[in-house]
Amino acid sequence: MTTTAVRAGTGTRPQRLPGAWGLGLQRGGLEIKQFFRQRDQVVFTFAFPVVFLFLFASIFKDDVEGAGITASQLYVPAMMAAGIMSTSFQSLGISIAIERDEKVLRRLRGTPMPPAAYFLGKIWLVLVTGLMETAILLLVGTTLYDVDLPSDVRTWFDFAWIFVLGLTACALLGIAISSVPKSGKSATSVVVLPFLVLQFISGVYIAIDTIPDWMLNIGALFPLKWMCQGLRGVFLPESAQVLEQAGSWELGRVALVLGAWCVGGLVLCLLTFRWKNRRDG
């Protein structure tokens, strides 16, 4: 364990510096405070999926034939999945690219803080914001669109691991894609475009049974489609399984794909993450 230097003759005992976990927790608290101080960012982050849920649920509110649900109910878990990806993938991809461009990362790298503490701080941020986004969407869904909460512990457990694996996979992908933009100014365009495309081909805005199979197959390569499918399995009745491409929730495959993306996302981060811009050498 690293210790602080001791002045000769003072008799002061060496003091241990906080480890990566402790510094990561402190860094997370700082990240959360900074996030909530930017009121416009807070409002738009949490309001965006809620507004889209309200719009789509208001336009498409008829019963879905043979599924035992309304179209409004179908949108609730899909928007929850999109909200989780928004607070992790999109948020980290843009914010880290901007911090790199403004040389914040370069200055942090020159401090004694372990690199892991920086990433732990980001994970704490997306965990808090992801939980809040999900809670807000769930409140709207149960209040306005008659979505039923799970009634047994097993289903809540399914919700927990889908949330954790999905958030982790998307956060790691957000860290990885943050190295793609050449500058902070281009980060929003670079990150938002693939996220927007994935929402259309993963069953967020358009029902799965109306999307061409080739698009679904592309969407199935990424976490969002499986997050949507898993959350539908948690919050919708069994009769709604007929709408899925395989006619089943496939929770085992959901866990496998999301787990694989957690591993793959970590590898991508290790291979691509940079503390400085390309032009800085």
Tab-separated table of N, CA and C in Angstrom, residues 12 55 59 93 96 130-131 134 141 228 271:
chain	number	residue	atom	x	y	z
A	12	THR	N	6.038	11.505	12.924
A	12	THR	CA	4.688	11.270	12.407
A	12	THR	C	4.613	9.911	11.742
A	55	LEU	N	-45.390	10.383	-26.320
A	55	LEU	CA	-45.771	10.600	-27.713
A	55	LEU	C	-46.178	9.297	-28.397
A	59	ILE	N	-49.949	8.055	-29.604
A	59	ILE	CA	-50.257	7.834	-31.024
A	59	ILE	C	-50.696	6.397	-31.263
A	93	GLY	N	-20.078	8.286	-23.621
A	93	GLY	CA	-19.411	8.483	-24.902
A	93	GLY	C	-19.162	9.950	-25.196
A	96	ILE	N	-16.882	11.809	-21.866
A	96	ILE	CA	-15.459	11.465	-21.817
A	96	ILE	C	-14.717	12.069	-23.000
A	130	GLY	N	-29.057	5.901	-14.093
A	130	GLY	CA	-29.812	4.811	-14.712
A	130	GLY	C	-30.950	4.340	-13.840
A	131	LEU	N	-30.704	4.228	-12.533
A	131	LEU	CA	-31.759	3.827	-11.601
A	131	LEU	C	-32.872	4.870	-11.557
A	134	THR	N	-34.914	4.759	-14.845
A	134	THR	CA	-35.776	3.579	-14.862
A	134	THR	C	-36.958	3.743	-13.920
A	141	GLY	N	-45.213	4.382	-16.503
A	141	GLY	CA	-45.838	3.212	-17.112
A	141	GLY	C	-46.922	2.602	-16.259
A	228	CYS	N	-34.326	-4.667	-24.402
A	228	CYS	CA	-35.755	-4.476	-24.673
A	228	CYS	C	-36.511	-5.788	-24.487
A	271	LEU	N	-8.300	-1.817	-25.264
A	271	LEU	CA	-7.583	-1.680	-26.537
A	271	LEU	C	-7.641	-0.273	-27.108
